[in-house]
PDB file of C-alpha atoms in Angstrom:
ATOM      1  CA  GLN H 186       0.000   0.000   0.000  1.00 57.00           C
ATOM      2  CA  GLN H 187       3.040   2.219   0.364  1.00 65.00           C
ATOM      3  CA  GLN H 188       4.057   1.750  -3.263  1.00 88.00           C
ATOM      4  CA  VAL H 189       4.162   4.409  -5.908  1.00 94.00           C
ATOM      5  CA  LYS H 190       4.264   3.055  -9.452  1.00 95.00           C
ATOM      6  CA  GLN H 191       5.899   5.188 -12.122  1.00 96.00           C
ATOM      7  CA  SER H 192       5.912   4.903 -15.899  1.00 96.00           C
ATOM      8  CA  PRO H 193       7.503   4.879 -18.358  1.00 96.00           C
ATOM      9  CA  GLN H 194      10.920   3.670 -17.259  1.00 95.00           C
ATOM     10  CA  SER H 195      12.542   5.660 -20.040  1.00 96.00           C
ATOM     11  CA  LEU H 196      11.351   8.335 -22.423  1.00 97.00           C
ATOM     12  CA  ILE H 197      12.867   9.952 -25.478  1.00 98.00           C
ATOM     13  CA  VAL H 198      11.391  13.148 -26.894  1.00 98.00           C
ATOM     14  CA  GLN H 199      12.470  15.700 -29.433  1.00 97.00           C
ATOM     15  CA  LYS H 200      13.379  19.226 -28.455  1.00 97.00           C
ATOM     16  CA  GLY H 201      10.223  21.290 -28.214  1.00 97.00           C
ATOM     17  CA  GLY H 202       8.008  18.286 -27.559  1.00 97.00           C
ATOM     18  CA  ILE H 203       5.949  17.418 -24.491  1.00 97.00           C
ATOM     19  CA  SER H 204       7.269  14.919 -21.964  1.00 98.00           C
ATOM     20  CA  ILE H 205       4.693  13.107 -19.863  1.00 98.00           C
ATOM     21  CA  ILE H 206       5.498  10.892 -16.885  1.00 98.00           C
ATOM     22  CA  ASN H 207       2.807   9.116 -14.908  1.00 98.00           C
ATOM     23  CA  CYS H 208       2.513   7.849 -11.354  1.00 98.00           C
ATOM     24  CA  ALA H 209      -0.116   5.888  -9.476  1.00 97.00           C
ATOM     25  CA  TYR H 210      -0.504   5.244  -5.767  1.00 96.00           C
ATOM     26  CA  GLU H 211      -2.653   3.138  -3.462  1.00 92.00           C
ATOM     27  CA  ASN H 212      -2.525   4.853  -0.096  1.00 90.00           C
ATOM     28  CA  THR H 213      -5.296   7.453  -0.046  1.00 89.00           C
ATOM     29  CA  ALA H 214      -3.773   8.973   3.073  1.00 89.00           C
ATOM     30  CA  PHE H 215      -0.789  10.351   1.172  1.00 91.00           C
ATOM     31  CA  ASP H 216      -0.947  14.123   1.542  1.00 89.00           C
ATOM     32  CA  TYR H 217       1.858  15.554  -0.573  1.00 91.00           C
ATOM     33  CA  PHE H 218       3.125  14.606  -4.024  1.00 94.00           C
ATOM     34  CA  PRO H 219       6.477  16.029  -5.168  1.00 94.00           C
ATOM     35  CA  TRP H 220       8.466  15.439  -8.308  1.00 96.00           C
ATOM     36  CA  TYR H 221      12.246  15.313  -8.124  1.00 95.00           C
ATOM     37  CA  GLN H 222      14.810  15.783 -10.882  1.00 96.00           C
ATOM     38  CA  GLN H 223      18.153  14.025 -10.642  1.00 94.00           C
ATOM     39  CA  PHE H 224      21.215  14.577 -12.804  1.00 94.00           C
ATOM     40  CA  PRO H 225      24.004  11.983 -12.892  1.00 90.00           C
ATOM     41  CA  GLY H 226      26.193  12.128  -9.809  1.00 87.00           C
ATOM     42  CA  LYS H 227      23.871  14.517  -8.021  1.00 90.00           C
ATOM     43  CA  GLY H 228      21.205  14.132  -5.394  1.00 91.00           C
ATOM     44  CA  PRO H 229      17.549  14.577  -6.355  1.00 93.00           C
ATOM     45  CA  ALA H 230      16.265  18.147  -6.384  1.00 93.00           C
ATOM     46  CA  LEU H 231      12.654  19.169  -5.859  1.00 92.00           C
ATOM     47  CA  LEU H 232      11.080  20.274  -9.128  1.00 95.00           C
ATOM     48  CA  ILE H 233       7.427  20.850  -8.310  1.00 94.00           C
ATOM     49  CA  ALA H 234       4.916  19.498  -5.802  1.00 93.00           C
ATOM     50  CA  ILE H 235       1.161  19.322  -5.300  1.00 93.00           C
ATOM     51  CA  ARG H 236      -1.293  18.604  -2.501  1.00 90.00           C
ATOM     52  CA  PRO H 237      -4.413  16.475  -3.074  1.00 89.00           C
ATOM     53  CA  ASP H 238      -6.864  19.358  -2.759  1.00 90.00           C
ATOM     54  CA  VAL H 239      -5.579  20.814  -6.053  1.00 92.00           C
ATOM     55  CA  SER H 240      -6.061  19.232  -9.494  1.00 94.00           C
ATOM     56  CA  GLU H 241      -3.283  21.046 -11.319  1.00 96.00           C
ATOM     57  CA  LYS H 242      -0.196  23.094 -10.555  1.00 96.00           C
ATOM     58  CA  LYS H 243       1.956  24.863 -13.093  1.00 96.00           C
ATOM     59  CA  GLU H 244       5.407  26.331 -12.684  1.00 95.00           C
ATOM     60  CA  GLY H 245       6.952  27.569 -15.888  1.00 96.00           C
ATOM     61  CA  ARG H 246       7.210  24.673 -18.332  1.00 97.00           C
ATOM     62  CA  PHE H 247       6.389  22.094 -15.649  1.00 97.00           C
ATOM     63  CA  THR H 248       2.824  21.069 -14.758  1.00 97.00           C
ATOM     64  CA  ILE H 249       1.512  18.466 -12.334  1.00 96.00           C
ATOM     65  CA  SER H 250      -1.925  17.051 -13.041  1.00 96.00           C
ATOM     66  CA  PHE H 251      -3.561  15.284 -10.099  1.00 96.00           C
ATOM     67  CA  ASN H 252      -6.540  12.921 -10.289  1.00 95.00           C
ATOM     68  CA  LYS H 253      -7.591  12.093  -6.756  1.00 93.00           C
ATOM     69  CA  SER H 254     -10.369   9.658  -7.693  1.00 94.00           C
ATOM     70  CA  ALA H 255      -8.047   7.667  -9.960  1.00 95.00           C
ATOM     71  CA  LYS H 256      -5.149   7.947  -7.492  1.00 95.00           C
ATOM     72  CA  GLN H 257      -2.882   9.120 -10.271  1.00 96.00           C
ATOM     73  CA  PHE H 258      -0.701  12.109 -10.919  1.00 97.00           C
ATOM     74  CA  SER H 259       1.509  13.108 -13.794  1.00 98.00           C
ATOM     75  CA  LEU H 260       4.285  15.488 -14.738  1.00 98.00           C
ATOM     76  CA  HIS H 261       4.118  17.344 -18.020  1.00 98.00           C
ATOM     77  CA  ILE H 262       7.182  19.123 -19.363  1.00 98.00           C
ATOM     78  CA  MET H 263       6.237  21.521 -22.128  1.00 97.00           C
ATOM     79  CA  ASP H 264       8.710  22.642 -24.795  1.00 98.00           C
ATOM     80  CA  SER H 265      11.190  20.014 -23.591  1.00 98.00           C
ATOM     81  CA  GLN H 266      14.855  21.015 -23.839  1.00 97.00           C
ATOM     82  CA  PRO H 267      18.064  18.955 -23.962  1.00 97.00           C
ATOM     83  CA  GLY H 268      18.916  20.401 -20.542  1.00 97.00           C
ATOM     84  CA  ASP H 269      15.835  18.640 -19.167  1.00 97.00           C
ATOM     85  CA  SER H 270      17.517  15.295 -19.829  1.00 98.00           C
ATOM     86  CA  ALA H 271      17.665  13.699 -16.379  1.00 97.00           C
ATOM     87  CA  THR H 272      15.975  11.088 -14.234  1.00 95.00           C
ATOM     88  CA  TYR H 273      12.633  12.119 -12.792  1.00 97.00           C
ATOM     89  CA  PHE H 274      11.113  10.618  -9.674  1.00 96.00           C
ATOM     90  CA  CYS H 275       7.602  11.031  -8.383  1.00 96.00           C
ATOM     91  CA  ALA H 276       7.042  10.620  -4.678  1.00 94.00           C
ATOM     92  CA  ALA H 277       4.310  10.647  -2.084  1.00 93.00           C
ATOM     93  CA  ARG H 278       4.497  11.526   1.559  1.00 90.00           C
ATOM     94  CA  ASN H 279       2.725   9.639   4.289  1.00 81.00           C
ATOM     95  CA  PRO H 280       0.613  11.636   6.723  1.00 76.00           C
ATOM     96  CA  SER H 281       3.075  11.485   9.604  1.00 71.00           C
ATOM     97  CA  GLY H 282       5.640  13.078   7.353  1.00 68.00           C
ATOM     98  CA  SER H 283       8.350  10.629   8.272  1.00 72.00           C
ATOM     99  CA  ARG H 284       9.071   9.432   4.781  1.00 83.00           C
ATOM    100  CA  LEU H 285       8.693  10.023   1.086  1.00 88.00           C
ATOM    101  CA  THR H 286       7.872   6.933  -0.958  1.00 90.00           C
ATOM    102  CA  PHE H 287       9.495   7.200  -4.367  1.00 92.00           C
ATOM    103  CA  GLY H 288       8.596   5.808  -7.746  1.00 94.00           C
ATOM    104  CA  GLU H 289      11.232   3.868  -9.646  1.00 93.00           C
ATOM    105  CA  GLY H 290      12.228   6.802 -11.825  1.00 94.00           C
ATOM    106  CA  THR H 291      11.976   7.773 -15.483  1.00 96.00           C
ATOM    107  CA  GLN H 292      15.085   8.476 -17.505  1.00 96.00           C
ATOM    108  CA  LEU H 293      14.215  11.315 -19.863  1.00 98.00           C
ATOM    109  CA  THR H 294      16.303  12.061 -22.930  1.00 98.00           C
ATOM    110  CA  VAL H 295      15.519  15.140 -24.976  1.00 97.00           C
ATOM    111  CA  ASN H 296      17.171  15.037 -28.376  1.00 96.00           C
ATOM    112  CA  PRO H 297      18.311  18.315 -29.937  1.00 93.00           C
TER     113      PRO H 297
ATOM    114  CA  GLY S  47      26.517  25.280   5.218  1.00 52.00           C
ATOM    115  CA  ALA S  48      24.908  26.066   1.883  1.00 78.00           C
ATOM    116  CA  GLY S  49      23.548  22.591   1.347  1.00 92.00           C
ATOM    117  CA  VAL S  50      23.478  19.057   2.685  1.00 95.00           C
ATOM    118  CA  SER S  51      27.005  17.711   2.770  1.00 96.00           C
ATOM    119  CA  GLN S  52      27.861  14.021   2.709  1.00 97.00           C
ATOM    120  CA  SER S  53      31.198  12.318   3.172  1.00 96.00           C
ATOM    121  CA  PRO S  54      32.920  10.455   1.809  1.00 97.00           C
ATOM    122  CA  SER S  55      31.634  10.908  -1.725  1.00 96.00           C
ATOM    123  CA  ASN S  56      32.930   7.462  -2.650  1.00 97.00           C
ATOM    124  CA  LYS S  57      33.803   4.490  -0.485  1.00 97.00           C
ATOM    125  CA  VAL S  58      35.151   1.129  -1.552  1.00 98.00           C
ATOM    126  CA  THR S  59      35.256  -1.465   1.178  1.00 97.00           C
ATOM    127  CA  GLU S  60      35.877  -5.162   1.509  1.00 97.00           C
ATOM    128  CA  LYS S  61      33.044  -7.504   2.277  1.00 97.00           C
ATOM    129  CA  GLY S  62      32.715  -7.976   6.011  1.00 97.00           C
ATOM    130  CA  LYS S  63      34.150  -4.592   6.981  1.00 98.00           C
ATOM    131  CA  ASP S  64      32.174  -1.886   8.797  1.00 98.00           C
ATOM    132  CA  VAL S  65      31.611   1.511   7.185  1.00 98.00           C
ATOM    133  CA  GLU S  66      30.464   4.863   8.508  1.00 98.00           C
ATOM    134  CA  LEU S  67      28.798   7.435   6.307  1.00 98.00           C
ATOM    135  CA  ARG S  68      28.403  11.023   7.420  1.00 97.00           C
ATOM    136  CA  CYS S  69      25.739  13.632   6.735  1.00 97.00           C
ATOM    137  CA  ASP S  70      25.897  17.324   7.616  1.00 96.00           C
ATOM    138  CA  PRO S  71      22.393  18.747   7.229  1.00 95.00           C
ATOM    139  CA  ILE S  72      21.532  22.330   6.419  1.00 93.00           C
ATOM    140  CA  SER S  73      21.874  24.416   9.560  1.00 91.00           C
ATOM    141  CA  GLY S  74      18.572  24.738  11.400  1.00 90.00           C
ATOM    142  CA  HIS S  75      16.923  21.788   9.704  1.00 91.00           C
ATOM    143  CA  THR S  76      15.227  19.625  12.289  1.00 90.00           C
ATOM    144  CA  ALA S  77      14.321  16.715  10.028  1.00 91.00           C
ATOM    145  CA  LEU S  78      16.928  14.381   8.538  1.00 94.00           C
ATOM    146  CA  TYR S  79      16.414  11.377   6.259  1.00 94.00           C
ATOM    147  CA  TRP S  80      18.591   8.592   4.920  1.00 97.00           C
ATOM    148  CA  TYR S  81      17.725   6.853   1.660  1.00 96.00           C
ATOM    149  CA  ARG S  82      19.422   4.147  -0.368  1.00 97.00           C
ATOM    150  CA  GLN S  83      19.481   4.202  -4.164  1.00 94.00           C
ATOM    151  CA  ARG S  84      20.532   1.063  -5.972  1.00 91.00           C
ATOM    152  CA  LEU S  85      21.710   1.387  -9.543  1.00 86.00           C
ATOM    153  CA  GLY S  86      18.847   2.308 -11.856  1.00 80.00           C
ATOM    154  CA  GLN S  87      16.277   2.180  -9.093  1.00 83.00           C
ATOM    155  CA  GLY S  88      14.239   4.556  -6.994  1.00 86.00           C
ATOM    156  CA  LEU S  89      15.038   5.762  -3.528  1.00 92.00           C
ATOM    157  CA  GLU S  90      14.476   3.363  -0.662  1.00 93.00           C
ATOM    158  CA  PHE S  91      13.694   4.936   2.723  1.00 93.00           C
ATOM    159  CA  LEU S  92      16.014   3.888   5.545  1.00 96.00           C
ATOM    160  CA  ILE S  93      15.548   6.124   8.588  1.00 95.00           C
ATOM    161  CA  TYR S  94      14.131   9.497   9.660  1.00 92.00           C
ATOM    162  CA  PHE S  95      15.089  11.808  12.514  1.00 92.00           C
ATOM    163  CA  GLN S  96      12.884  14.673  13.682  1.00 89.00           C
ATOM    164  CA  GLY S  97      14.293  16.862  16.419  1.00 85.00           C
ATOM    165  CA  ASN S  98      14.517  15.010  19.701  1.00 84.00           C
ATOM    166  CA  SER S  99      11.746  12.543  18.840  1.00 87.00           C
ATOM    167  CA  ALA S 100      12.440   8.844  18.553  1.00 88.00           C
ATOM    168  CA  PRO S 101      13.675   8.127  15.010  1.00 91.00           C
ATOM    169  CA  ASP S 102      11.597   6.168  12.518  1.00 91.00           C
ATOM    170  CA  LYS S 103      13.876   3.191  11.854  1.00 93.00           C
ATOM    171  CA  SER S 104      11.277   1.160   9.993  1.00 91.00           C
ATOM    172  CA  GLY S 105      13.169   1.266   6.697  1.00 93.00           C
ATOM    173  CA  LEU S 106      16.452  -0.192   7.924  1.00 96.00           C
ATOM    174  CA  PRO S 107      16.885  -3.471   6.000  1.00 95.00           C
ATOM    175  CA  SER S 108      18.675  -5.426   8.728  1.00 95.00           C
ATOM    176  CA  ASP S 109      20.264  -5.078  12.145  1.00 96.00           C
ATOM    177  CA  ARG S 110      23.595  -4.484  10.407  1.00 98.00           C
ATOM    178  CA  PHE S 111      22.346  -0.987   9.673  1.00 98.00           C
ATOM    179  CA  SER S 112      22.160   1.726  12.303  1.00 97.00           C
ATOM    180  CA  ALA S 113      22.146   5.502  12.381  1.00 97.00           C
ATOM    181  CA  GLU S 114      22.663   8.184  14.947  1.00 95.00           C
ATOM    182  CA  ARG S 115      22.032  11.878  15.120  1.00 94.00           C
ATOM    183  CA  THR S 116      23.011  14.189  17.919  1.00 84.00           C
ATOM    184  CA  GLY S 117      20.436  16.905  18.371  1.00 79.00           C
ATOM    185  CA  GLU S 118      19.863  18.705  15.077  1.00 79.00           C
ATOM    186  CA  SER S 119      23.368  18.259  13.741  1.00 88.00           C
ATOM    187  CA  VAL S 120      25.470  15.621  12.060  1.00 95.00           C
ATOM    188  CA  SER S 121      24.169  12.134  11.416  1.00 97.00           C
ATOM    189  CA  THR S 122      26.147   8.973  10.795  1.00 97.00           C
ATOM    190  CA  LEU S 123      24.879   5.845   9.084  1.00 98.00           C
ATOM    191  CA  THR S 124      26.811   2.724  10.049  1.00 98.00           C
ATOM    192  CA  ILE S 125      26.759  -0.527   8.125  1.00 98.00           C
ATOM    193  CA  GLN S 126      28.368  -3.439   9.912  1.00 98.00           C
ATOM    194  CA  ARG S 127      29.770  -6.526   8.221  1.00 98.00           C
ATOM    195  CA  THR S 128      29.098  -5.109   4.757  1.00 98.00           C
ATOM    196  CA  GLN S 129      27.751  -7.374   2.038  1.00 97.00           C
ATOM    197  CA  GLN S 130      27.905  -6.945  -1.725  1.00 96.00           C
ATOM    198  CA  GLU S 131      24.181  -6.203  -1.830  1.00 95.00           C
ATOM    199  CA  ASP S 132      24.874  -3.113   0.302  1.00 97.00           C
ATOM    200  CA  SER S 133      26.552  -1.518  -2.721  1.00 97.00           C
ATOM    201  CA  ALA S 134      24.471   1.558  -3.564  1.00 97.00           C
ATOM    202  CA  VAL S 135      24.386   5.322  -3.300  1.00 96.00           C
ATOM    203  CA  TYR S 136      23.366   6.425   0.176  1.00 98.00           C
ATOM    204  CA  LEU S 137      21.549   9.738   0.136  1.00 97.00           C
ATOM    205  CA  CYS S 138      20.894  12.043   3.044  1.00 97.00           C
ATOM    206  CA  ALA S 139      18.276  14.789   3.033  1.00 95.00           C
ATOM    207  CA  SER S 140      17.201  17.419   5.515  1.00 93.00           C
ATOM    208  CA  SER S 141      14.220  19.725   5.850  1.00 90.00           C
ATOM    209  CA  LEU S 142      13.281  22.627   8.048  1.00 87.00           C
ATOM    210  CA  ALA S 143      10.388  20.600   9.425  1.00 76.00           C
ATOM    211  CA  TRP S 144       8.707  17.374   8.396  1.00 68.00           C
ATOM    212  CA  GLU S 145       6.141  19.144   6.218  1.00 69.00           C
ATOM    213  CA  THR S 146       8.580  21.255   4.207  1.00 77.00           C
ATOM    214  CA  GLU S 147      10.797  20.562   1.219  1.00 84.00           C
ATOM    215  CA  ALA S 148      13.556  18.003   1.677  1.00 88.00           C
ATOM    216  CA  PHE S 149      16.982  18.932   0.279  1.00 92.00           C
ATOM    217  CA  PHE S 150      19.262  16.086  -0.730  1.00 94.00           C
ATOM    218  CA  GLY S 151      23.004  15.790  -0.545  1.00 95.00           C
ATOM    219  CA  GLN S 152      25.020  14.371  -3.421  1.00 94.00           C
ATOM    220  CA  GLY S 153      25.243  10.984  -1.792  1.00 96.00           C
ATOM    221  CA  THR S 154      27.949   8.514  -0.858  1.00 97.00           C
ATOM    222  CA  ARG S 155      28.598   5.822  -3.436  1.00 97.00           C
ATOM    223  CA  LEU S 156      29.410   2.647  -1.525  1.00 98.00           C
ATOM    224  CA  THR S 157      31.008  -0.268  -3.318  1.00 97.00           C
ATOM    225  CA  VAL S 158      31.521  -3.518  -1.452  1.00 97.00           C
ATOM    226  CA  VAL S 159      34.076  -5.810  -3.110  1.00 96.00           C
TER     227      VAL S 159
END
């Protein structure tokens, strides 16, 4: 019940295209859903996050869509750039706040 | 410091040896987390410290793993009698409080040979 399932495992898009990464969860008590971006040799960095009382959040080219009834959320990267090439992780936080449960990651490659 | 600092950045150890990994959180951050990241996989929760509360150790995979934190400062993760399956990147993160953004360090890459 603590799992977060992420897809696809890898994604290749052309520069200027839209990248879409999906996550699904089981635990309806999760109260915070962040997305992290990780470059090789670096720790993950928070990209954008959403709470379950909001259906969409946009920050620049990055948008989270949240579907509470389906227990799914997704990251959309508009106008994808080669510099966006990285591994993206979705996560969900349990109500006590003691941990983030991470998806397995999506390796995004944006071709020039 | 400016960010979460972890040391060493790389550690190669022989099977059966003990290792100690260090994490310096961002000053003032009361919450501290340890995660393990195996090659090509997501982050696996290990342990969480929040202020002076009892730590959440529920993610530690075996009794060979332990962690300490003194107050709101440095934390050390100790792995005793290392095994090859312990090879991974060990990531530390800290946050101002449990409900705020967690900042990650660059990790310690542990290789057990």
